[in-house]
Amino acid sequence: MPSPLDALDLSSHRTLANLSSAELVERALSAGEGRLAANGALVCLTGDRTGRSPNDKFLEEVESIKPKIWWGKNNQPLSSAGFDLALKIAVEHLNTRPKVYTFEGFAGADAAYRLGVQVVTEQAWHALFASTLFIKQGSKAAGAPAAFKKDWTILNAGRRRLTPDEAKAIGVKGPVLIAQSLTRKTVVILGSEYAGEMKKSIFYAMNYDMPEVGVFPMHCSCNVDKKDPSNVALFFGLSGTGKTTLSADPNRALVGDDEHGWSDRGVFNFEGGCYAKCIKLSRDGEPEIWNAIRFGSVLENVVIDDKTRTPDYDSSKLTENTRVTYPVDFIQDAVIPSVAGHARNVIFLTADAYGVVPPVAKLTSEQAMYYFI
């Protein structure tokens, strides 16, 4: 039975594939998708969705994966018929655009555990985000040259919102939908222009795939001692607890800021870029991140001065969740490709406001396992 995805028109006359960062910035500016900041970064707004929409994320429920998923609030089921309809709406929308952009690259710095990711979007800045955050073909971050083989497809139709009748037919309640199928290896984004949905969808995929091949997927940052590469540290924590800030240590080499796998070979980054929070960012407090925000990076929902184009990182006028995306090699002395040995130090950033643990605590193995869970 043919899939709605088969109808996607990626013919050469309308598809702009794997463009350079410079050309994507030019096209984004020309289309009015963003503005250039004084530091060279492209500044884009994401509308009323300035963060991920977890209540609008749904997973296709099929028998082959049903026993492996912890269904509930964080893994909401969607019927196959509903997924088909969402996919059809996204494909039809993208097919009406005069041009579409595609990015084809990788998730997984260790080639032994790598996924090929294709992103299709109508906006140049979303393609720039993908090429910044994932691993580009032929880059140093990709390691040895390898032919691209697509494992996952992301259809980003974020400007297309569902009508009430469409939402009802799909089986959801609102105009925004992030639908993912683990069996079809496809993600559909409707109604949200927040670029972080693309990043988290592939992390979701890696979370499902990696344990099957003996790799522990981790929401953590990682760095190593510049003089002793066996001194590897992991920093676990929820969003906003300091993973990116602490991993971007000028005295240590960055491996990655958010998503990693731990195999019997060691730790490796899932991504080719970083996605850092910008609120209250300062040159003195976080010099590595400050210096990484330049041409080729993307600022999301950051207020800039109309005349000077200087970013106001203290402003939360649009959202507290202001963000920047930049390639990992924009951090000085970053480890490229982003692979390291086994972790010697594991640090939990709890942001504990209840006094359950002291401000700094060294845990036994049993305590570490308890607090990790």
Short mmCIF file of C-alpha atoms in Angstrom, two decimals:
data_model
loop_
_atom_site.label_atom_id
_atom_site.label_comp_id
_atom_site.label_asym_id
_atom_site.label_seq_id
_atom_site.Cartn_x
_atom_site.Cartn_y
_atom_site.Cartn_z
CA MET A 1 0.00 0.00 0.00
CA PRO A 2 1.56 3.36 -1.01
CA SER A 3 2.42 5.84 1.74
CA PRO A 4 1.35 9.51 1.63
CA LEU A 5 5.08 10.25 1.79
CA ASP A 6 5.45 8.81 -1.72
CA ALA A 7 3.57 11.84 -3.05
CA LEU A 8 6.16 14.32 -1.74
CA ASP A 9 7.57 16.28 -4.68
CA LEU A 10 11.34 16.60 -4.28
CA SER A 11 12.06 17.11 -7.96
CA SER A 12 15.25 19.02 -8.72
CA HIS A 13 13.55 22.13 -10.11
CA ARG A 14 11.94 22.93 -6.74
CA THR A 15 14.25 21.33 -4.17
CA LEU A 16 17.26 23.16 -2.73
CA ALA A 17 19.40 20.44 -1.18
CA ASN A 18 22.22 20.76 1.34
CA LEU A 19 22.89 24.43 0.73
CA SER A 20 25.80 26.14 2.47
CA SER A 21 25.17 28.15 5.62
CA ALA A 22 25.90 31.37 3.73
CA GLU A 23 23.30 30.68 1.04
CA LEU A 24 20.69 29.59 3.58
CA VAL A 25 21.24 32.84 5.52
CA GLU A 26 20.89 34.85 2.30
CA ARG A 27 17.68 33.07 1.37
CA ALA A 28 16.22 33.39 4.88
CA LEU A 29 16.89 37.14 4.87
CA SER A 30 15.51 37.53 1.35
CA ALA A 31 12.30 35.70 2.33
CA GLY A 32 11.86 37.80 5.47
CA GLU A 33 12.30 34.80 7.75
CA GLY A 34 14.75 36.60 10.03
CA ARG A 35 17.16 39.47 10.58
CA LEU A 36 20.93 39.63 10.89
CA ALA A 37 22.26 40.55 14.33
CA ALA A 38 25.31 42.73 14.88
CA ASN A 39 27.35 39.65 15.81
CA GLY A 40 26.49 37.96 12.49
CA ALA A 41 23.91 35.48 13.80
CA LEU A 42 20.58 35.00 12.04
CA VAL A 43 17.72 36.01 14.36
CA CYS A 44 14.39 34.22 13.81
CA LEU A 45 11.04 34.24 15.60
CA THR A 46 8.92 31.14 16.11
CA GLY A 47 5.49 32.71 16.61
CA ASP A 48 3.34 31.72 19.55
CA ARG A 49 5.25 28.47 20.09
CA THR A 50 8.51 29.57 21.70
CA GLY A 51 9.29 26.16 23.13
CA ARG A 52 8.46 22.53 22.51
CA SER A 53 4.81 21.47 22.64
CA PRO A 54 4.89 18.18 24.60
CA ASN A 55 1.10 18.06 24.92
CA ASP A 56 0.88 18.05 21.11
CA LYS A 57 3.42 15.25 20.60
CA PHE A 58 1.98 11.88 19.54
CA LEU A 59 3.49 8.51 18.66
CA GLU A 60 1.96 6.15 16.12
CA GLU A 61 0.67 3.12 18.00
CA VAL A 62 1.43 -0.13 16.19
CA GLU A 63 1.53 -3.66 17.56
CA SER A 64 5.26 -4.23 16.94
CA ILE A 65 6.32 -1.41 19.29
CA LYS A 66 3.36 -1.34 21.66
CA PRO A 67 4.96 -3.43 24.44
CA LYS A 68 8.19 -1.38 24.34
CA ILE A 69 6.63 2.03 25.01
CA TRP A 70 5.67 3.54 28.36
CA TRP A 71 2.35 4.95 27.14
CA GLY A 72 0.83 7.89 28.94
CA LYS A 73 1.28 11.64 29.21
CA ASN A 74 4.74 11.62 27.61
CA ASN A 75 3.98 8.98 24.96
CA GLN A 76 0.50 9.70 23.67
CA PRO A 77 -0.81 7.18 21.12
CA LEU A 78 -1.96 8.12 17.62
CA SER A 79 -3.72 5.70 15.29
CA SER A 80 -2.10 4.71 12.00
CA ALA A 81 -5.04 6.32 10.18
CA GLY A 82 -4.44 9.54 12.11
CA PHE A 83 -0.74 9.48 11.27
CA ASP A 84 -1.55 8.88 7.60
CA LEU A 85 -3.82 11.93 7.54
CA ALA A 86 -1.25 14.14 9.28
CA LEU A 87 1.40 12.97 6.83
CA LYS A 88 -0.93 13.64 3.88
CA ILE A 89 -1.65 17.20 5.09
CA ALA A 90 2.06 17.95 5.53
CA VAL A 91 2.97 16.53 2.12
CA GLU A 92 0.20 18.44 0.36
CA HIS A 93 1.25 21.67 2.06
CA LEU A 94 4.92 21.26 1.16
CA ASN A 95 3.98 20.37 -2.41
CA THR A 96 2.23 23.74 -2.78
CA ARG A 97 5.36 25.69 -1.83
CA PRO A 98 7.36 27.14 -4.76
CA LYS A 99 10.58 25.80 -3.20
CA VAL A 100 11.50 23.39 -0.44
CA TYR A 101 14.79 22.92 1.36
CA THR A 102 16.31 19.59 2.29
CA PHE A 103 19.15 18.68 4.59
CA GLU A 104 20.70 15.23 4.57
CA GLY A 105 23.14 14.45 7.33
CA PHE A 106 23.67 12.33 10.41
CA ALA A 107 22.83 11.87 14.07
CA GLY A 108 25.60 10.08 15.95
CA ALA A 109 29.27 11.06 15.93
CA ASP A 110 30.29 7.39 16.24
CA ALA A 111 29.80 5.99 12.73
CA ALA A 112 29.05 2.54 14.18
CA TYR A 113 25.80 3.87 15.67
CA ARG A 114 24.83 6.55 13.17
CA LEU A 115 21.40 7.41 11.75
CA GLY A 116 20.90 9.18 8.42
CA VAL A 117 18.47 12.10 8.78
CA GLN A 118 16.64 13.90 5.99
CA VAL A 119 14.88 17.16 6.86
CA VAL A 120 12.35 18.70 4.44
CA THR A 121 11.12 22.22 5.17
CA GLU A 122 9.70 25.27 3.45
CA GLN A 123 11.84 27.72 5.44
CA ALA A 124 15.53 28.32 4.80
CA TRP A 125 16.22 29.02 8.45
CA HIS A 126 14.86 25.63 9.48
CA ALA A 127 17.25 24.02 6.99
CA LEU A 128 20.07 26.12 8.48
CA PHE A 129 19.08 24.94 11.97
CA ALA A 130 19.20 21.32 10.81
CA SER A 131 22.57 21.72 9.09
CA THR A 132 23.93 23.41 12.21
CA LEU A 133 22.57 20.98 14.77
CA PHE A 134 23.00 17.67 12.96
CA ILE A 135 26.24 16.34 11.44
CA LYS A 136 26.97 17.48 7.89
CA GLN A 137 28.13 15.04 5.26
CA GLY A 138 31.81 15.45 4.46
CA SER A 139 32.54 17.55 7.56
CA LYS A 140 35.29 16.85 10.08
CA ALA A 141 32.52 16.09 12.57
CA ALA A 142 31.36 13.24 10.31
CA GLY A 143 34.77 11.55 10.41
CA ALA A 144 35.67 9.23 7.55
CA PRO A 145 33.64 9.88 4.36
CA ALA A 146 30.60 7.65 4.01
CA ALA A 147 27.67 7.46 1.63
CA PHE A 148 24.44 8.93 2.96
CA LYS A 149 21.70 6.41 3.70
CA LYS A 150 18.40 7.80 4.91
CA ASP A 151 17.02 6.28 8.07
CA TRP A 152 14.70 9.08 9.28
CA THR A 153 12.63 11.72 7.52
CA ILE A 154 11.42 14.94 9.16
CA LEU A 155 8.68 16.85 7.36
CA ASN A 156 8.55 20.33 8.83
CA ALA A 157 5.32 22.01 7.78
CA GLY A 158 5.31 24.26 10.81
CA ARG A 159 3.45 27.09 9.08
CA ARG A 160 0.48 24.82 8.33
CA ARG A 161 -1.97 24.63 11.23
CA LEU A 162 -4.70 22.05 11.50
CA THR A 163 -8.32 23.09 11.18
CA PRO A 164 -10.70 21.90 13.92
CA ASP A 165 -12.16 19.33 11.51
CA GLU A 166 -8.70 18.05 10.55
CA ALA A 167 -7.66 17.79 14.19
CA LYS A 168 -10.82 15.84 15.00
CA ALA A 169 -10.27 13.49 12.07
CA ILE A 170 -6.67 12.84 13.12
CA GLY A 171 -7.66 12.30 16.73
CA VAL A 172 -6.05 15.33 18.40
CA LYS A 173 -7.49 18.45 19.98
CA GLY A 174 -5.50 21.44 18.75
CA PRO A 175 -4.00 23.03 15.63
CA VAL A 176 -0.45 21.91 16.48
CA LEU A 177 0.79 18.36 16.01
CA ILE A 178 4.17 16.69 16.24
CA ALA A 179 3.57 13.13 15.08
CA GLN A 180 6.28 10.48 15.07
CA SER A 181 6.32 6.93 13.78
CA LEU A 182 9.07 4.61 14.99
CA THR A 183 8.23 1.97 12.40
CA ARG A 184 8.03 4.34 9.42
CA LYS A 185 10.93 6.40 10.81
CA THR A 186 9.07 9.59 9.98
CA VAL A 187 8.31 12.81 11.88
CA VAL A 188 5.55 15.24 10.90
CA ILE A 189 5.55 18.77 12.33
CA LEU A 190 2.39 20.86 11.85
CA GLY A 191 1.57 24.23 13.37
CA SER A 192 4.80 24.96 15.27
CA GLU A 193 7.78 26.85 13.89
CA TYR A 194 9.89 26.11 16.98
CA ALA A 195 12.99 24.44 15.53
CA GLY A 196 13.73 22.43 18.67
CA GLU A 197 10.96 20.00 17.69
CA MET A 198 13.27 18.63 14.97
CA LYS A 199 16.12 18.13 17.42
CA LYS A 200 14.03 16.37 20.06
CA SER A 201 12.35 14.10 17.52
CA ILE A 202 15.69 12.64 16.49
CA PHE A 203 16.75 12.31 20.14
CA TYR A 204 13.49 10.41 20.62
CA ALA A 205 14.48 8.13 17.73
CA MET A 206 17.95 7.54 19.19
CA ASN A 207 16.41 6.85 22.60
CA TYR A 208 14.40 4.04 21.03
CA ASP A 209 17.06 2.63 18.69
CA MET A 210 20.24 2.76 20.75
CA PRO A 211 19.38 0.36 23.62
CA GLU A 212 18.67 -2.31 20.97
CA VAL A 213 22.34 -2.15 19.92
CA GLY A 214 23.82 -1.92 23.40
CA VAL A 215 24.12 1.87 23.65
CA PHE A 216 22.81 3.88 26.61
CA PRO A 217 21.17 7.12 25.33
CA MET A 218 21.69 10.04 27.70
CA HIS A 219 20.32 13.56 28.10
CA CYS A 220 23.60 15.07 29.25
CA SER A 221 26.55 17.21 28.22
CA CYS A 222 30.12 15.92 28.03
CA ASN A 223 33.65 17.30 28.11
CA VAL A 224 37.18 16.00 28.61
CA ASP A 225 40.40 17.20 30.18
CA LYS A 226 42.54 18.80 27.48
CA LYS A 227 45.71 17.22 28.88
CA ASP A 228 44.20 13.88 29.92
CA PRO A 229 41.62 12.58 27.40
CA SER A 230 40.80 9.68 29.73
CA ASN A 231 39.28 12.20 32.16
CA VAL A 232 35.77 12.31 30.69
CA ALA A 233 32.90 14.00 32.54
CA LEU A 234 29.14 13.81 32.01
CA PHE A 235 26.69 16.46 33.23
CA PHE A 236 23.09 15.27 33.61
CA GLY A 237 20.22 17.65 34.27
CA LEU A 238 16.87 18.93 33.10
CA SER A 239 16.68 21.88 30.72
CA GLY A 240 18.07 25.03 32.30
CA THR A 241 20.12 23.36 35.05
CA GLY A 242 23.49 24.21 33.47
CA LYS A 243 24.53 21.34 31.19
CA THR A 244 25.60 23.56 28.30
CA THR A 245 27.18 26.22 30.51
CA LEU A 246 29.29 23.80 32.55
CA SER A 247 30.35 21.70 29.57
CA ALA A 248 31.63 24.81 27.74
CA ASP A 249 34.56 25.09 30.15
CA PRO A 250 37.59 26.92 28.68
CA ASN A 251 39.86 24.52 30.60
CA ARG A 252 38.25 21.40 29.13
CA ALA A 253 37.40 20.25 25.60
CA LEU A 254 33.72 20.06 24.68
CA VAL A 255 32.33 16.80 23.28
CA GLY A 256 28.69 17.89 23.22
CA ASP A 257 26.15 19.91 25.15
CA ASP A 258 22.96 17.85 25.35
CA GLU A 259 22.57 14.35 23.90
CA HIS A 260 25.01 11.44 23.99
CA GLY A 261 25.30 7.70 23.76
CA TRP A 262 27.52 5.46 25.91
CA SER A 263 28.65 2.26 24.23
CA ASP A 264 31.33 -0.28 25.04
CA ARG A 265 33.61 1.97 22.95
CA GLY A 266 32.96 5.09 25.04
CA VAL A 267 30.80 8.21 24.89
CA PHE A 268 29.73 9.94 21.66
CA ASN A 269 27.65 12.98 20.80
CA PHE A 270 24.38 12.48 18.94
CA GLU A 271 24.62 15.93 17.39
CA GLY A 272 26.90 18.15 15.36
CA GLY A 273 25.92 21.35 17.11
CA CYS A 274 24.82 22.94 20.36
CA TYR A 275 21.47 24.40 21.38
CA ALA A 276 22.11 26.77 24.26
CA LYS A 277 19.82 28.98 26.28
CA CYS A 278 20.59 32.68 25.88
CA ILE A 279 18.63 34.29 28.71
CA LYS A 280 21.01 36.38 30.88
CA LEU A 281 23.97 35.34 28.69
CA SER A 282 27.08 37.47 29.29
CA ARG A 283 30.57 37.62 27.85
CA ASP A 284 32.13 37.31 31.32
CA GLY A 285 29.86 34.54 32.58
CA GLU A 286 29.89 32.27 29.52
CA PRO A 287 32.68 33.42 27.18
CA GLU A 288 32.78 30.23 25.13
CA ILE A 289 29.09 30.42 24.24
CA TRP A 290 29.25 34.19 23.73
CA ASN A 291 32.06 33.80 21.19
CA ALA A 292 30.25 30.97 19.40
CA ILE A 293 27.36 33.26 18.45
CA ARG A 294 28.48 34.51 15.06
CA PHE A 295 27.71 34.10 11.36
CA GLY A 296 26.39 30.59 10.80
CA SER A 297 24.57 30.41 14.13
CA VAL A 298 20.84 30.91 14.68
CA LEU A 299 19.28 32.97 17.48
CA GLU A 300 15.68 32.07 18.31
CA ASN A 301 13.28 34.61 19.82
CA VAL A 302 16.07 36.92 20.99
CA VAL A 303 15.23 40.62 21.05
CA ILE A 304 17.65 42.81 19.06
CA ASP A 305 17.95 46.59 18.94
CA ASP A 306 16.26 47.96 15.80
CA LYS A 307 19.13 50.32 15.01
CA THR A 308 22.30 48.62 16.24
CA ARG A 309 21.03 45.04 15.85
CA THR A 310 22.73 44.21 19.15
CA PRO A 311 21.07 41.23 20.91
CA ASP A 312 19.50 41.91 24.30
CA TYR A 313 20.11 38.65 26.10
CA ASP A 314 18.54 39.98 29.30
CA SER A 315 15.16 40.49 27.66
CA SER A 316 12.44 37.90 28.15
CA LYS A 317 9.91 39.98 26.20
CA LEU A 318 9.25 37.13 23.77
CA THR A 319 10.10 34.19 26.03
CA GLU A 320 12.45 33.05 28.80
CA ASN A 321 13.41 30.23 26.46
CA THR A 322 15.62 32.27 24.13
CA ARG A 323 18.03 29.97 22.27
CA VAL A 324 21.08 29.84 20.03
CA THR A 325 22.18 27.04 17.74
CA TYR A 326 25.81 26.81 16.57
CA PRO A 327 28.12 24.07 15.26
CA VAL A 328 30.09 22.34 18.01
CA ASP A 329 33.34 23.42 16.37
CA PHE A 330 32.42 27.06 17.05
CA ILE A 331 33.58 26.23 20.59
CA GLN A 332 37.34 26.59 20.79
CA ASP A 333 39.23 23.28 21.17
CA ALA A 334 36.07 21.16 20.87
CA VAL A 335 36.63 17.44 20.29
CA ILE A 336 36.05 16.72 16.58
CA PRO A 337 34.63 14.15 15.78
CA SER A 338 32.67 14.31 19.03
CA VAL A 339 33.72 11.00 20.57
CA ALA A 340 35.46 10.25 23.87
CA GLY A 341 36.38 7.38 26.14
CA HIS A 342 34.41 6.04 29.08
CA ALA A 343 33.19 8.58 31.63
CA ARG A 344 35.23 8.89 34.80
CA ASN A 345 33.00 11.52 36.42
CA VAL A 346 29.20 11.68 36.39
CA ILE A 347 27.64 14.90 37.69
CA PHE A 348 23.93 15.44 38.37
CA LEU A 349 22.67 19.03 38.15
CA THR A 350 19.51 18.86 40.23
CA ALA A 351 18.57 22.53 40.71
CA ASP A 352 17.06 21.19 43.94
CA ALA A 353 14.93 23.90 45.56
CA TYR A 354 13.72 21.72 48.44
CA GLY A 355 16.92 20.94 50.30
CA VAL A 356 16.68 17.20 49.65
CA VAL A 357 20.41 17.06 48.89
CA PRO A 358 23.16 19.49 49.94
CA PRO A 359 24.35 22.11 47.41
CA VAL A 360 27.25 19.79 46.56
CA ALA A 361 27.08 16.10 47.38
CA LYS A 362 29.26 13.11 46.50
CA LEU A 363 27.06 10.06 46.08
CA THR A 364 27.62 6.36 46.56
CA SER A 365 26.89 4.12 43.58
CA GLU A 366 23.50 3.22 45.06
CA GLN A 367 22.59 6.88 45.68
CA ALA A 368 23.72 7.81 42.17
CA MET A 369 21.45 5.18 40.64
CA TYR A 370 18.54 6.30 42.83
CA TYR A 371 18.83 10.00 42.00
CA PHE A 372 19.42 9.26 38.32
CA ILE A 373 16.11 7.41 38.14
#
